Coordinates of C-alpha atoms and ligand atoms in Angstrom, one line a residue:
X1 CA 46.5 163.2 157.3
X2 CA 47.8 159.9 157.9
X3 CA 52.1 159.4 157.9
X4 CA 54.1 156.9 157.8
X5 CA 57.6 156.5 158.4
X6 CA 59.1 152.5 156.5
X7 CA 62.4 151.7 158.5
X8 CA 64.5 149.6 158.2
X9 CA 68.5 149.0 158.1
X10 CA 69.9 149.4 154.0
X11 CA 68.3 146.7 151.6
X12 CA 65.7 145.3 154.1
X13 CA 63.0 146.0 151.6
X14 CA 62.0 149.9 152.5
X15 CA 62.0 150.7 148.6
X16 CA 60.5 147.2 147.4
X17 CA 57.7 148.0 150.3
X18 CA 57.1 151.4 149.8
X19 CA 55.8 151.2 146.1
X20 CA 53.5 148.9 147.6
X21 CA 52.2 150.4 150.1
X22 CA 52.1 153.9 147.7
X23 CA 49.9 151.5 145.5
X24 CA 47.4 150.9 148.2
X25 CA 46.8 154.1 150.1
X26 CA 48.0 156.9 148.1
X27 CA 50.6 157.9 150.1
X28 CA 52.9 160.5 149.3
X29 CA 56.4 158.4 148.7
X30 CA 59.7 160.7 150.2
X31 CA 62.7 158.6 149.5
X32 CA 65.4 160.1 150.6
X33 CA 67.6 157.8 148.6
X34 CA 65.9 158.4 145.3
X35 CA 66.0 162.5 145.9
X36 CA 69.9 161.8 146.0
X37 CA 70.1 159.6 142.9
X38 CA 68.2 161.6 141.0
X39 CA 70.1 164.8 141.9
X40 CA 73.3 162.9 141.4
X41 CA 71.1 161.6 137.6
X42 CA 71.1 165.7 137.0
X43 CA 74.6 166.5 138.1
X44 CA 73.2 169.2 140.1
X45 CA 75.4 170.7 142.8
X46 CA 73.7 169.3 145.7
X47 CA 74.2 165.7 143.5
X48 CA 77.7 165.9 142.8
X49 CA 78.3 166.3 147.1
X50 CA 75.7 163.8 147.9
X51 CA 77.7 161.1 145.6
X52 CA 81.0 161.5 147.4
X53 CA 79.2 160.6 150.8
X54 CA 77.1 157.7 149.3
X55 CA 80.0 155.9 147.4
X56 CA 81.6 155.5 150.6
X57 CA 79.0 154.2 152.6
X58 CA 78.1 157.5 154.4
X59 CA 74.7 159.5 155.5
X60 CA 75.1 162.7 153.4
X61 CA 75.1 165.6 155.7
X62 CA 71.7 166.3 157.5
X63 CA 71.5 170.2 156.3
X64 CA 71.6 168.8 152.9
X65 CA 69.1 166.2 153.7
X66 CA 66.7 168.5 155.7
X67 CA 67.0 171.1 153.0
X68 CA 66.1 168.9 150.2
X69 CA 63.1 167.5 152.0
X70 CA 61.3 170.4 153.4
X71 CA 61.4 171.6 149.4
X72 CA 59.8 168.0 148.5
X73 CA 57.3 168.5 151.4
X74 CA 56.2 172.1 149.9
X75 CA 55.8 170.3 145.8
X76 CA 52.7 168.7 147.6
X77 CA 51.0 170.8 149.7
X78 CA 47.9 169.2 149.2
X79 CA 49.2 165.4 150.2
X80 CA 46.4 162.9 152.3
X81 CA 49.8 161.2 153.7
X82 CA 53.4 160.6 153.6
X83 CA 55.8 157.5 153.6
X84 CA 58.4 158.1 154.7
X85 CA 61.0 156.1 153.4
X86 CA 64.8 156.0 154.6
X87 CA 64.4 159.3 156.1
X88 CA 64.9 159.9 159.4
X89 CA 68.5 158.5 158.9
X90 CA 70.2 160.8 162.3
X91 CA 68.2 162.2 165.6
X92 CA 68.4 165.5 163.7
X93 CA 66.9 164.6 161.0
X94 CA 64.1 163.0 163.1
X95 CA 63.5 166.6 165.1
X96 CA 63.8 168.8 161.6
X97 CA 60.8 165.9 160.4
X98 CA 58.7 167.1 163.8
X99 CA 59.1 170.7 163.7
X100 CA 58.4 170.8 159.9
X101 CA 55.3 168.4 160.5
X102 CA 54.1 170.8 163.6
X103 CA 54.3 173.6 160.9
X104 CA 51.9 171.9 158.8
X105 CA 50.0 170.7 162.0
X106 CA 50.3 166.8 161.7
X107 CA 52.4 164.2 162.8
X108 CA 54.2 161.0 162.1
X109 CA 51.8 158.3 163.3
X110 CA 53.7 155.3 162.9
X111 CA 56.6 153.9 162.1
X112 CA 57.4 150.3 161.0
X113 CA 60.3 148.8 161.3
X114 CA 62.3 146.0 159.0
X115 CA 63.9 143.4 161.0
X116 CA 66.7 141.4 158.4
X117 CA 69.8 139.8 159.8
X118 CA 72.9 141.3 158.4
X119 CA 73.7 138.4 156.2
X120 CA 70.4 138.4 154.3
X121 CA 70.7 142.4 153.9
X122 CA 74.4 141.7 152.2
X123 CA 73.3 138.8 149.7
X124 CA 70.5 141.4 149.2
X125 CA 72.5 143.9 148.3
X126 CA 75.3 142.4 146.4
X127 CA 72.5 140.9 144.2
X128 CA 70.7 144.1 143.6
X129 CA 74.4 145.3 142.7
X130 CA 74.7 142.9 140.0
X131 CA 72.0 144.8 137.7
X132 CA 71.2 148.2 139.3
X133 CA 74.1 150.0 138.6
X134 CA 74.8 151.5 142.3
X135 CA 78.4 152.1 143.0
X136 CA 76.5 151.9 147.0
X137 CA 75.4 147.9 146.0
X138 CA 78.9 146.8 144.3
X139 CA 81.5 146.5 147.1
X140 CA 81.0 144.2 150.4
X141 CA 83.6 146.7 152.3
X142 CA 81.3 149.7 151.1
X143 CA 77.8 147.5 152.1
X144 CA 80.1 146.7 155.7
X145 CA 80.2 150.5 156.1
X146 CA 76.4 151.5 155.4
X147 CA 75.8 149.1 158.4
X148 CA 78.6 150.4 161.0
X149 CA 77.1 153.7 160.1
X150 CA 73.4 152.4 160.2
X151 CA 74.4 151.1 164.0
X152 CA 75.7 153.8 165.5
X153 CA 73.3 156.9 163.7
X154 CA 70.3 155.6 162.6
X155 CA 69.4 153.0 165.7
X156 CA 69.1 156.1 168.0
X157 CA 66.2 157.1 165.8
X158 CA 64.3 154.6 166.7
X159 CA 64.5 154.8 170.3
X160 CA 63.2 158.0 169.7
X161 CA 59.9 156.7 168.5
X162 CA 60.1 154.2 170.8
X163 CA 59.6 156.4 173.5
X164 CA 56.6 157.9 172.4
X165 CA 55.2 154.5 171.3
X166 CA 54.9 154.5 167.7
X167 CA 57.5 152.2 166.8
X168 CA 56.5 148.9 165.5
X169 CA 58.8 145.6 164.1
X170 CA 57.7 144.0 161.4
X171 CA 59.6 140.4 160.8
X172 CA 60.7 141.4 157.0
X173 CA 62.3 137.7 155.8
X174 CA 60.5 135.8 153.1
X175 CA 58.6 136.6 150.4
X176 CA 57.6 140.3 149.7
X177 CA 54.3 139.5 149.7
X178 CA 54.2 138.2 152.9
X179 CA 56.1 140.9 154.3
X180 CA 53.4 143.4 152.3
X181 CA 50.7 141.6 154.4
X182 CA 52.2 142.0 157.6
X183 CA 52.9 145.6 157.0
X184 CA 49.4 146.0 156.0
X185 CA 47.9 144.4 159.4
X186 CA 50.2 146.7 161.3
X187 CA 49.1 149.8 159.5
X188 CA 45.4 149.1 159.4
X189 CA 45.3 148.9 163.1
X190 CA 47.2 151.7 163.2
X191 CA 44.9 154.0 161.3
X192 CA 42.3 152.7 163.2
X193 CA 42.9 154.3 166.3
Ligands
LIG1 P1 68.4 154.2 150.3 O1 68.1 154.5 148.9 O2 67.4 154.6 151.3 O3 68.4 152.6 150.1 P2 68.7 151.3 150.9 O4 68.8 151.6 152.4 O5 70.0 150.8 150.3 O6 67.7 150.2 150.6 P3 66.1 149.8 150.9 O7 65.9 149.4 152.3 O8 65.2 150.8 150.3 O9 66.1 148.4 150.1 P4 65.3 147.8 148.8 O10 63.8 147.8 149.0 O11 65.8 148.6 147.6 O12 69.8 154.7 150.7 C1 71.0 154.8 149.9 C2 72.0 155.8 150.4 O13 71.5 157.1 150.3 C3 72.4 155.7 151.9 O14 73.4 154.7 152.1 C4 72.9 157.2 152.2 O15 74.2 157.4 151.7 C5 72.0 158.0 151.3 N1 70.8 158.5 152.1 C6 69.5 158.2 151.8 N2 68.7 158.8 152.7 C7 69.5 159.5 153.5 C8 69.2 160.4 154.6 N3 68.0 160.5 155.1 N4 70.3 161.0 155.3 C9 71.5 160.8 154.8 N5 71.8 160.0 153.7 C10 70.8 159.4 153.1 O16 65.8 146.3 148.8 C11 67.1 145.9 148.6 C12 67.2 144.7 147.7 O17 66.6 143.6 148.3 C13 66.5 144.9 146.3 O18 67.3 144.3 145.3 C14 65.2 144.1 146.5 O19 64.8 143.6 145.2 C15 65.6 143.0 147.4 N6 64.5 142.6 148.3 C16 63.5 143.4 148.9 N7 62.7 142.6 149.6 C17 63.1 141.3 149.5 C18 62.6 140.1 150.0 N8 61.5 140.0 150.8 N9 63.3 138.9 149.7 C19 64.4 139.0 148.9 N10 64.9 140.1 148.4 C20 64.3 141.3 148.7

């Protein structure tokens, strides 16, 4: 079993990527984003708090997160791989990932990183806000927040990785192809070791 982890602060390409890459290897695609929109699609319970967090800009709590994952994880037991897409978000999410992966005895093997300067991500994300219909994608202020919050929770997970050397930047400006390629390179090496 071979997993990935796609990083990346918001609109840096992890979704545009990751349908790529699911393409190619057969990976098993978590999005944690997409779990949330569709439970908030179904107006389930766990949707209708997840919404309240995301309209504001904020990570939706990590028991919610966790909870909703490790269910995903069982729906395909019989997976090759997993990409991991916007998930780890918080150090506790990153440690709930490890234990449930030691369960299942695997392991992330690498993670790839997006690198976009904020002012790319924003014009990114107010464009994708002009047809997409996120309430996330519509408001600079909102967009502002997702990145304070990105800064000061999600950075810390990848010093996490980085400590056990499996973190890996990728440049991800310019066309998605060439982004695709790069990510490509970096993984192929990876899974050759
Ligand atoms: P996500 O759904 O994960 O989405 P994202 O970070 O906004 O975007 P992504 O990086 O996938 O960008 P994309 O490819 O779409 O999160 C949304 C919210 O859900 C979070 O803010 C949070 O509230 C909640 N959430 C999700 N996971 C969570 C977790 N684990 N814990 C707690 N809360 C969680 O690209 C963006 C745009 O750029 C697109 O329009 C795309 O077409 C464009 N684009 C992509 N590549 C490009 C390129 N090379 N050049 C130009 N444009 C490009």
């Amino acid at each position: 079993m071979f997993n990935l982890i796609l990083f990346g602060p918001p609109g840096s390409g992890k979704g545009t990527q990751s349908e790529k890459l699911v393409e190619k290897y057969e990976f098993v695609h978590l999005s944690t984003g997409n779990l949330l929109r569709q439970e908030i699609a179904d107006k389930t319970p766990l949707g209708l708090e997840a919404k309240s967090f995301m309209d504001k800009g904020q990570l939706v709590p990590d028991e919610v997160v966790i909870g909703m994952v490790d269910s995903y994880f069982d729906l395909h037991k019989d997976a090759r791989g997993f990409l991991f897409d916007g998930y780890p978000r918080t150090v506790a999410q990153a440690e709930a990932l490890d234990k449930l992966l030691k369960l299942k005895k695997t392991e992330i093997n690498t993670v790839l990183a997006l690198e976009v300067s904020e002012e790319e991500l924003v014009s990114r994300l107010l464009n994708r806000g002009k047809t997409s219909g996120r309430s996330d994608d519509t408001n600079e202020e909102v967009i502002r927040k997702r990145f304070a919050v990105y800064n000061n929770e999600t950075t810390p997970v990848a010093d996490y990785y980085k400590k056990i050397n499996k973190f890996e930047s990728i440049k991800g400006e310019g066309s998605i192809d060439s982004i695709f390629s790069r990510i490509c390179d970096a993984l192929d090496k990876r899974m050759k070791k």
